[in-house]
Short mmCIF file of C-alpha atoms in Angstrom, two decimals:
data_model
loop_
_atom_site.label_atom_id
_atom_site.label_comp_id
_atom_site.label_asym_id
_atom_site.label_seq_id
_atom_site.Cartn_x
_atom_site.Cartn_y
_atom_site.Cartn_z
CA MET A 4 -78.74 4.17 -23.75
CA ALA A 5 -80.26 5.27 -26.70
CA ASP A 6 -79.08 8.90 -27.26
CA ILE A 7 -75.08 7.72 -27.07
CA ASN A 8 -73.54 8.87 -29.80
CA ILE A 9 -72.48 5.03 -30.65
CA GLY A 10 -70.51 6.29 -34.18
CA LYS A 11 -68.26 8.27 -32.61
CA ALA A 12 -67.36 5.30 -29.89
CA PRO A 13 -63.46 4.02 -29.72
CA GLY A 14 -62.27 0.00 -30.98
CA ASN A 15 -63.11 -2.38 -28.72
CA SER A 16 -59.39 -2.95 -28.80
CA ALA A 17 -58.79 0.05 -27.20
CA ILE A 18 -61.84 -0.52 -24.01
CA LEU A 19 -62.07 -4.43 -23.44
CA PRO A 20 -57.69 -4.59 -21.51
CA PHE A 21 -58.97 -2.39 -18.91
CA TYR A 22 -61.86 -4.35 -18.42
CA ALA A 23 -60.77 -8.07 -18.37
CA THR A 24 -57.79 -6.81 -16.63
CA GLY A 25 -59.72 -5.14 -13.80
CA ALA A 26 -61.47 -8.16 -13.12
CA VAL A 27 -58.70 -10.20 -12.76
CA VAL A 28 -57.02 -7.98 -10.76
CA PHE A 29 -60.36 -7.35 -8.50
CA LEU A 30 -60.24 -11.47 -8.18
CA VAL A 31 -55.57 -11.44 -7.17
CA LEU A 32 -56.40 -8.26 -4.94
CA CYS A 33 -59.49 -10.39 -2.95
CA VAL A 34 -57.14 -13.49 -2.61
CA LEU A 35 -54.97 -12.07 -1.65
CA MET A 36 -57.07 -10.04 1.23
CA PHE A 37 -58.33 -13.55 2.55
CA THR A 38 -54.84 -15.05 2.80
CA THR A 39 -52.67 -11.99 4.45
CA PRO A 40 -56.03 -10.88 7.40
CA GLU A 41 -53.46 -9.62 10.25
CA SER A 42 -52.61 -6.84 7.82
CA PHE A 43 -56.10 -5.02 8.75
CA ILE A 44 -55.47 -5.48 12.46
CA ARG A 45 -51.70 -3.95 12.05
CA HIS A 46 -50.55 -0.48 11.31
CA TYR A 47 -51.31 0.93 8.13
CA PHE A 48 -48.17 1.02 6.90
CA ASN A 49 -47.25 -2.60 6.18
CA PRO A 50 -45.73 -4.70 3.26
CA HIS A 51 -48.93 -6.25 2.77
CA LEU A 52 -51.38 -3.66 3.16
CA LEU A 53 -49.76 -1.26 0.81
CA THR A 54 -50.11 -3.97 -2.03
CA ILE A 55 -53.46 -4.40 -1.67
CA VAL A 56 -54.12 -0.73 -1.43
CA HIS A 57 -52.38 -0.03 -4.08
CA LEU A 58 -54.03 -3.31 -6.18
CA ALA A 59 -57.35 -1.67 -5.43
CA ALA A 60 -56.40 1.96 -6.36
CA LEU A 61 -54.49 1.29 -9.59
CA GLY A 62 -55.01 -2.27 -10.73
CA TRP A 63 -59.03 -2.70 -9.71
CA GLY A 64 -60.59 1.32 -9.21
CA THR A 65 -57.81 3.34 -11.51
CA MET A 66 -57.31 0.45 -14.38
CA MET A 67 -61.86 0.56 -14.24
CA ILE A 68 -62.30 4.09 -14.33
CA PHE A 69 -59.80 3.91 -17.52
CA GLY A 70 -61.63 1.81 -19.74
CA ALA A 71 -64.91 3.30 -19.50
CA ALA A 72 -63.25 7.34 -19.54
CA HIS A 73 -61.77 5.89 -22.67
CA GLN A 74 -65.46 4.58 -24.03
CA LEU A 75 -67.49 7.78 -22.38
CA LEU A 76 -65.46 10.61 -23.63
CA PRO A 77 -66.68 10.16 -27.22
CA VAL A 78 -70.28 9.61 -25.49
CA ILE A 79 -69.95 13.11 -23.53
CA CYS A 80 -68.02 15.42 -26.02
CA GLU A 81 -69.26 13.76 -28.90
CA GLN A 82 -66.75 13.19 -31.23
CA ASP A 83 -63.62 10.13 -31.41
CA LEU A 84 -61.08 9.73 -28.53
CA TYR A 85 -58.39 11.58 -29.70
CA SER A 86 -55.91 8.83 -30.17
CA GLU A 87 -57.31 4.79 -29.74
CA LYS A 88 -53.54 3.89 -30.09
CA MET A 89 -52.52 6.25 -27.37
CA ALA A 90 -55.23 4.25 -25.10
CA SER A 91 -53.98 1.03 -25.85
CA ALA A 92 -50.41 1.97 -24.95
CA SER A 93 -51.79 3.72 -20.98
CA TRP A 94 -53.35 0.12 -20.65
CA TYR A 95 -50.02 -1.92 -21.52
CA THR A 96 -47.63 -0.09 -19.34
CA LEU A 97 -50.12 0.80 -16.46
CA THR A 98 -50.78 -2.68 -16.42
CA LEU A 99 -46.31 -3.39 -16.68
CA GLY A 100 -45.79 -0.67 -14.13
CA ILE A 101 -48.06 -2.43 -11.33
CA ILE A 102 -47.43 -5.43 -11.55
CA PHE A 103 -43.77 -3.99 -11.20
CA LEU A 104 -44.62 -1.63 -7.90
CA THR A 105 -46.74 -3.85 -6.53
CA TRP A 106 -44.30 -6.69 -7.01
CA LYS A 107 -41.67 -4.95 -5.59
CA PHE A 108 -44.24 -3.82 -2.20
CA TRP A 109 -45.34 -7.23 -1.46
CA ASN A 110 -41.97 -7.33 0.25
CA LEU A 111 -41.05 -3.49 0.67
CA ASP A 112 -38.05 -4.37 -2.01
CA VAL A 113 -37.35 -0.69 -2.20
CA GLY A 114 -35.34 -0.17 -5.50
CA TRP A 115 -35.74 -0.05 -9.08
CA ILE A 116 -37.78 -2.21 -10.56
CA MET A 117 -40.00 -0.75 -7.86
CA ILE A 118 -39.24 3.05 -9.00
CA THR A 119 -39.37 2.16 -12.71
CA GLY A 120 -43.43 0.50 -12.11
CA GLY A 121 -44.36 4.28 -10.60
CA SER A 122 -42.19 5.41 -13.58
CA LEU A 123 -44.64 3.66 -15.89
CA ILE A 124 -47.25 4.42 -14.33
CA VAL A 125 -46.53 8.12 -14.31
CA PHE A 126 -46.17 7.27 -18.34
CA SER A 127 -49.57 5.78 -18.33
CA VAL A 128 -51.11 8.31 -16.83
CA LEU A 129 -49.64 11.64 -19.15
CA LEU A 130 -51.13 9.93 -22.28
CA PHE A 131 -54.74 9.45 -20.16
CA VAL A 132 -54.05 12.45 -19.67
CA ILE A 133 -53.05 13.86 -23.12
CA ASN A 134 -56.44 11.64 -24.56
CA VAL A 135 -58.46 13.59 -22.02
CA LEU A 136 -57.40 17.10 -22.64
CA LYS A 137 -57.30 16.60 -26.41
CA THR A 138 -60.78 15.35 -26.93
CA THR A 139 -62.51 17.60 -25.01
CA ARG A 140 -60.45 20.52 -26.76
CA VAL A 141 -63.74 21.43 -28.96
CA CYS A 142 -66.09 19.55 -26.33
CA SER A 143 -69.11 22.75 -26.65
CA LYS A 144 -71.92 20.47 -24.79
CA TYR A 145 -71.38 19.42 -21.34
CA SER A 146 -69.01 21.82 -19.66
CA THR A 147 -69.20 20.97 -16.04
CA GLN A 148 -68.84 16.94 -16.75
CA LYS A 149 -66.05 18.08 -19.12
CA MET A 150 -64.27 20.07 -16.35
CA PHE A 151 -64.73 17.39 -13.32
CA ILE A 152 -63.20 14.76 -16.24
CA THR A 153 -60.24 17.19 -16.64
CA SER A 154 -59.35 17.77 -13.51
CA SER A 155 -59.92 14.36 -11.69
CA ALA A 156 -56.87 13.52 -14.74
CA LEU A 157 -54.36 16.19 -13.42
CA TRP A 158 -55.57 15.49 -10.02
CA LEU A 159 -54.52 11.67 -10.81
CA LEU A 160 -51.42 12.79 -12.40
CA PHE A 161 -50.44 14.74 -9.66
CA THR A 162 -51.30 11.47 -6.75
CA VAL A 163 -49.09 9.77 -9.27
CA SER A 164 -46.27 11.98 -9.57
CA VAL A 165 -46.16 12.16 -5.45
CA GLY A 166 -46.30 7.90 -5.21
CA LEU A 167 -43.12 8.08 -7.57
CA LEU A 168 -41.05 10.41 -5.15
CA LEU A 169 -42.24 8.84 -2.44
CA ALA A 170 -41.05 4.69 -3.95
CA ILE A 171 -37.63 7.31 -4.87
CA ASN A 172 -37.47 8.71 -1.17
CA LEU A 173 -37.49 5.56 0.65
CA LYS A 174 -34.60 4.25 -1.47
CA MET A 175 -32.49 7.12 -1.10
CA ARG A 176 -31.25 7.93 2.48
CA SER A 177 -31.88 12.27 2.67
CA SER A 178 -35.96 13.20 2.61
CA LEU A 179 -37.09 14.42 -0.23
CA PHE A 180 -40.01 16.69 1.41
CA PRO A 181 -39.86 19.23 4.63
CA ILE A 182 -42.77 16.59 6.26
CA SER A 183 -42.74 13.11 7.58
CA HIS A 184 -42.53 10.54 5.15
CA LEU A 185 -45.82 9.06 6.96
CA GLU A 186 -47.47 12.55 6.77
CA VAL A 187 -47.00 13.06 2.81
CA LEU A 188 -48.22 9.41 2.21
CA LYS A 189 -52.13 10.23 3.77
CA LEU A 190 -51.76 13.47 1.30
CA HIS A 191 -50.73 11.16 -1.51
CA ALA A 192 -53.84 8.58 -0.50
CA HIS A 193 -56.31 11.86 -0.25
CA MET A 194 -54.88 13.14 -3.45
CA GLY A 195 -56.65 10.14 -5.19
CA ILE A 196 -59.70 9.62 -3.03
CA ALA A 197 -60.85 13.93 -3.29
CA GLY A 198 -59.21 14.84 -6.09
CA TRP A 199 -59.46 11.79 -9.23
CA PHE A 200 -61.80 9.39 -7.78
CA LEU A 201 -64.25 11.72 -6.64
CA GLN A 202 -63.97 14.71 -9.09
CA LEU A 203 -64.53 11.68 -12.07
CA ILE A 204 -66.92 9.45 -10.44
CA THR A 205 -68.77 13.21 -9.83
CA GLY A 206 -68.64 14.27 -13.37
CA VAL A 207 -69.39 10.67 -15.00
CA SER A 208 -72.32 10.17 -12.73
CA THR A 209 -73.91 13.16 -13.78
CA LYS A 210 -73.85 11.45 -17.32
CA LEU A 211 -74.88 8.08 -16.69
CA VAL A 212 -77.09 8.17 -13.52
CA PRO A 213 -79.70 10.42 -15.29
CA MET A 214 -79.39 8.58 -18.58
CA PHE A 215 -79.78 5.08 -16.76
CA LEU A 216 -82.74 6.80 -14.78
CA LEU A 217 -83.84 8.48 -18.29
CA GLY A 218 -84.19 11.22 -15.65
CA LYS A 219 -82.65 14.62 -16.35
CA SER A 220 -82.14 18.20 -14.02
CA ASP A 221 -81.80 21.41 -15.62
CA LYS A 222 -80.22 23.05 -11.76
CA GLU A 223 -76.40 22.53 -13.32
CA TYR A 224 -75.15 25.09 -10.99
CA LEU A 225 -75.28 22.50 -8.10
CA LEU A 226 -72.37 20.80 -10.31
CA GLN A 227 -70.13 23.95 -10.36
CA ARG A 228 -70.85 24.70 -6.93
CA ALA A 229 -69.76 21.25 -6.26
CA PHE A 230 -66.76 21.81 -8.45
CA VAL A 231 -65.52 24.16 -6.38
CA PHE A 232 -66.52 23.12 -2.71
CA GLN A 233 -64.72 19.46 -3.99
CA ASN A 234 -61.49 20.87 -4.98
CA LEU A 235 -61.63 24.18 -1.94
CA GLY A 236 -61.97 21.38 0.50
CA LEU A 237 -58.99 19.48 -0.99
CA ILE A 238 -56.23 22.25 -2.12
CA LEU A 239 -56.47 23.22 1.25
CA PHE A 240 -56.13 20.09 3.25
CA LEU A 241 -53.16 19.56 0.83
CA ALA A 242 -51.29 23.30 1.38
CA ASP A 243 -52.22 22.69 5.63
CA GLY A 244 -50.73 19.35 5.51
CA PHE A 245 -47.49 20.08 3.47
CA PHE A 246 -46.65 23.71 4.48
CA PHE A 247 -47.94 22.74 8.13
CA GLU A 248 -49.21 20.46 9.57
CA ILE A 249 -52.51 17.83 9.56
CA THR A 250 -54.16 19.28 13.05
CA TRP A 251 -58.05 19.65 13.88
CA ARG A 252 -58.11 21.82 10.71
CA ILE A 253 -58.87 18.52 8.84
CA PHE A 254 -62.36 18.67 9.89
CA ILE A 255 -63.14 21.76 8.12
CA TYR A 256 -61.55 21.09 5.00
CA ALA A 257 -63.55 17.67 4.97
CA GLY A 258 -66.76 19.99 5.34
CA PHE A 259 -65.92 21.84 2.15
CA VAL A 260 -65.56 18.32 1.06
CA LEU A 261 -68.76 17.22 2.34
CA ILE A 262 -70.60 20.37 0.84
CA GLY A 263 -69.35 19.39 -2.65
CA ILE A 264 -70.53 16.19 -2.40
CA SER A 265 -73.87 16.53 -1.17
CA PHE A 266 -74.91 19.77 -4.26
CA TRP A 267 -73.25 16.42 -6.65
CA LEU A 268 -75.81 14.04 -4.98
CA LEU A 269 -78.71 16.73 -5.08
CA TYR A 270 -78.49 17.23 -8.97
CA LEU A 271 -78.84 12.95 -8.80
CA TYR A 272 -81.64 13.31 -6.29
CA ASP A 273 -83.51 15.97 -8.78
CA ALA A 274 -82.16 13.96 -11.95
CA PHE A 275 -83.99 10.68 -10.16
CA ARG A 276 -87.33 12.64 -9.06
CA ASN A 277 -87.90 13.94 -12.63
CA ARG A 278 -87.05 10.31 -14.00
CA LEU A 279 -89.68 8.20 -16.35
CA ARG A 280 -88.78 4.96 -15.28
CA LYS A 281 -90.13 4.44 -12.17
CA ARG A 282 -88.17 1.26 -11.26
CA VAL A 283 -85.13 1.69 -9.86
CA GLU A 284 -82.89 -1.64 -11.26
CA LEU A 285 -80.68 -3.52 -9.11
CA LEU A 286 -77.98 -2.42 -10.95
CA MET A 287 -78.50 1.20 -9.71
CA LYS A 288 -78.95 -0.39 -5.95
CA HIS A 289 -75.01 -0.81 -6.22
CA ALA A 290 -74.11 3.08 -6.93
CA PHE A 291 -77.05 4.37 -4.07
CA LEU A 292 -75.10 2.21 -1.25
CA SER A 293 -71.63 3.18 -2.95
CA PHE A 294 -72.84 6.96 -2.42
CA LEU A 295 -73.74 6.17 1.08
CA SER A 296 -70.87 4.56 2.06
CA LEU A 297 -68.94 7.76 0.69
CA ILE A 298 -71.07 9.61 2.92
CA ILE A 299 -70.19 8.23 5.96
CA ALA A 300 -66.93 7.91 5.44
CA VAL A 301 -66.51 11.76 6.03
CA LEU A 302 -68.56 12.01 8.44
CA ILE A 303 -66.41 9.57 10.68
CA ILE A 304 -63.37 11.23 9.96
CA PRO A 305 -63.61 12.67 13.53
CA ILE A 306 -63.33 9.38 15.08
CA VAL A 307 -60.39 8.67 12.80
CA TYR A 308 -58.79 11.00 13.89
CA TYR A 309 -59.15 10.94 17.28
CA SER A 310 -59.21 7.32 18.11
CA GLU A 311 -56.43 5.20 19.54
CA GLY A 312 -55.14 2.96 17.11
CA TYR A 313 -56.02 1.91 13.35
CA ARG A 314 -59.10 -0.38 13.68
CA TRP A 315 -61.22 2.99 12.64
CA VAL A 316 -58.21 3.86 9.47
CA MET A 317 -59.52 -0.02 8.48
CA VAL A 318 -63.15 0.89 8.16
CA TYR A 319 -62.37 4.45 7.02
CA GLY A 320 -60.46 2.90 4.03
CA THR A 321 -63.07 0.11 3.51
CA LEU A 322 -66.17 2.34 3.12
CA ILE A 323 -63.44 4.49 0.44
CA PHE A 324 -62.83 1.62 -1.66
CA LEU A 325 -64.78 -1.58 -0.93
CA GLY A 326 -68.11 0.54 -0.15
CA TRP A 327 -68.16 3.49 -2.64
CA ILE A 328 -65.33 2.54 -4.98
CA THR A 329 -65.66 -1.32 -5.82
CA ASN A 330 -69.80 -0.92 -5.72
CA ILE A 331 -70.07 1.80 -7.47
CA ILE A 332 -67.94 -0.60 -10.22
CA LEU A 333 -70.29 -3.66 -10.04
CA GLY A 334 -72.97 -1.72 -10.43
CA LYS A 335 -71.83 -0.19 -13.62
CA THR A 336 -69.70 -2.33 -15.33
CA PHE A 337 -73.52 -4.27 -16.53
CA LYS A 338 -74.80 -1.51 -17.35
CA THR A 339 -71.20 -0.24 -20.02
CA LEU A 340 -69.79 -3.56 -20.73
CA PRO A 341 -73.18 -5.54 -21.98
CA PHE A 342 -73.72 -2.07 -24.95
CA ILE A 343 -69.74 -2.07 -25.44
CA ILE A 344 -70.13 -5.40 -26.66
CA TRP A 345 -73.22 -5.25 -28.14
CA ASN A 346 -72.24 -2.43 -30.49
CA GLY A 347 -69.04 -4.86 -31.25
CA HIS A 348 -71.43 -7.27 -32.39
CA TYR A 349 -74.06 -5.65 -33.52
CA LYS A 350 -74.86 -2.57 -34.08
CA HIS A 351 -74.34 -2.74 -37.90
CA LEU A 352 -77.59 -5.43 -38.42
CA SER A 353 -79.85 -3.76 -35.81
CA GLY A 354 -83.12 -3.09 -37.63
CA LYS A 355 -82.19 -5.75 -39.95
CA VAL A 356 -82.75 -8.93 -38.15
CA LYS A 357 -83.83 -9.42 -35.15
CA VAL A 358 -80.83 -9.60 -32.07
CA PRO A 359 -79.99 -10.38 -28.53
CA LEU A 360 -80.47 -7.06 -26.21
CA PRO A 361 -77.45 -5.85 -24.03
CA LYS A 362 -78.87 -7.21 -21.46
CA HIS A 363 -79.09 -10.67 -22.65
CA LEU A 364 -75.01 -11.28 -22.92
CA TYR A 365 -75.10 -12.04 -19.34
CA SER A 366 -76.21 -13.16 -16.40
CA GLU A 367 -79.06 -11.26 -14.35
CA GLN A 368 -79.28 -13.85 -11.92
CA LEU A 369 -75.23 -13.72 -11.45
CA THR A 370 -76.09 -9.83 -10.59
CA ILE A 371 -78.90 -10.32 -7.96
CA TRP A 372 -76.34 -13.30 -6.37
CA GLN A 373 -73.23 -10.54 -7.16
CA PHE A 374 -75.17 -7.91 -5.16
CA ARG A 375 -76.51 -10.20 -1.97
CA VAL A 376 -72.62 -11.39 -1.37
CA PHE A 377 -71.45 -7.58 -1.40
CA ILE A 378 -73.98 -6.65 1.33
CA ALA A 379 -72.71 -9.88 3.57
CA ALA A 380 -68.92 -9.40 2.79
CA PHE A 381 -68.92 -5.64 3.32
CA LEU A 382 -71.12 -5.79 6.16
CA THR A 383 -69.21 -8.83 7.74
CA PHE A 384 -65.93 -7.22 6.94
CA ALA A 385 -66.99 -4.07 8.27
CA LEU A 386 -67.88 -5.35 11.66
CA GLY A 387 -65.06 -7.70 12.02
CA LEU A 388 -62.87 -4.12 11.95
CA MET A 389 -64.83 -2.66 14.14
CA VAL A 390 -64.91 -5.49 17.08
CA GLN A 391 -60.76 -6.10 15.63
CA ASN A 392 -61.93 -9.51 15.48
CA LEU A 393 -59.82 -11.72 12.89
CA ILE A 394 -62.68 -14.45 12.27
CA ALA A 395 -65.59 -12.47 11.63
CA ILE A 396 -62.60 -10.20 9.29
CA ARG A 397 -61.60 -13.81 7.25
CA ILE A 398 -64.91 -15.15 7.19
CA GLY A 399 -65.91 -11.50 5.80
CA LEU A 400 -62.65 -11.80 3.02
CA PHE A 401 -64.00 -15.08 2.16
CA LEU A 402 -67.42 -14.10 0.43
CA TRP A 403 -65.17 -11.08 -0.86
CA VAL A 404 -63.42 -13.79 -3.02
CA ILE A 405 -67.03 -15.05 -3.77
CA LEU A 406 -68.06 -12.03 -4.94
CA ALA A 407 -64.71 -11.44 -7.07
CA VAL A 408 -65.37 -15.34 -9.08
CA ILE A 409 -69.44 -14.10 -9.25
CA TYR A 410 -68.15 -11.09 -11.18
CA ASN A 411 -65.05 -12.53 -13.15
CA VAL A 412 -67.63 -15.28 -14.45
CA ASN A 413 -70.34 -12.87 -15.77
CA VAL A 414 -67.85 -9.89 -16.83
CA PHE A 415 -65.86 -13.14 -19.00
CA LYS A 416 -69.54 -14.28 -20.54
CA LEU A 417 -69.45 -11.18 -21.84
CA LEU A 418 -66.38 -10.88 -22.80
CA LEU A 419 -65.84 -14.27 -24.91
CA HIS A 420 -69.63 -13.62 -26.48
CA LYS A 421 -69.28 -15.06 -29.50
CA LYS A 422 -71.47 -13.23 -32.54
CA LYS A 423 -74.99 -15.04 -33.10
CA ASN A 424 -75.63 -15.89 -36.55
#
């Protein structure tokens, strides 16, 4: 990470709360899943599963990504973050909004507290969007990454706004939408998956993965095509689903998104092929497995569409939230957070006295166990879902709790690090 312009990094007080909160929410999420295994063999519109999904999407995925994005925006644009105070305010409002929203989701207590939680989340995302737009406004380098990050932020704002309208819709007696609540829920979910998570991860990974591998790719046209196809597939899906109904045409739209994903992965493969660092680190293997999970998730969409019951819906969600998003966060946390902590403690001492390296601030042995337990937890849980075996589901979820404990121990080892004299 030697090429990072560390002088442009925001203060740790604006970044670290996102990492700490995300880690704690991940543990809470895994414990809730373990205590309610029956939620995964029922219809997906049940209070406990709604709580779990929103904790995973907002409290875990979005919380961690906000922290990383506020740190990486100045890196990509090589200028100060527009507003550190705005970043801190987005943490307060996002955290409080998630507490209100998930608290009331647990018993599906639709009311003003739930709506207030949704409103706070929308406000938090609006602050994030302003920070992104203002910071990238004068960014002349990495134009494609800037395009993905800006687009993803706008998709997130659209996603949480629709989510807020869904909460209001549950409160009102007359529907705000021309289609059913469940159909809008499907559109809402995929705005977040293909608009927010996919495009943000695409943009950031094309900066980080080559940097960590010491590789590069000059095939910028692949990223431009990835951007076009990912957005084309999502926009057509949303327009068709909102104005007509979700039919077999979903496979065409999923195909467009898959083409966009393929162009993105081809770019990363080109950087991998031209890398100077030949040995692939364990933490990077998380990223490669996450890409595989994403591809499998898109490929099983026909099975999800035509199958009866909800087992394949659950497998699809597991591949997205646990196989793809969680996997990449588990790996990237210990590629970014150690540098952030090191930068806060030792940047001014570097080259003057002997200081520890970023990798010395956390336990590499725990990351090895993290990877092993992740593989066991994911495979056991996914298999349990496929065969609808509650015992296998329970075992898999217990392994997820162990994984979350391992992750939290290592994260807080970093966050509580004391500067060595």
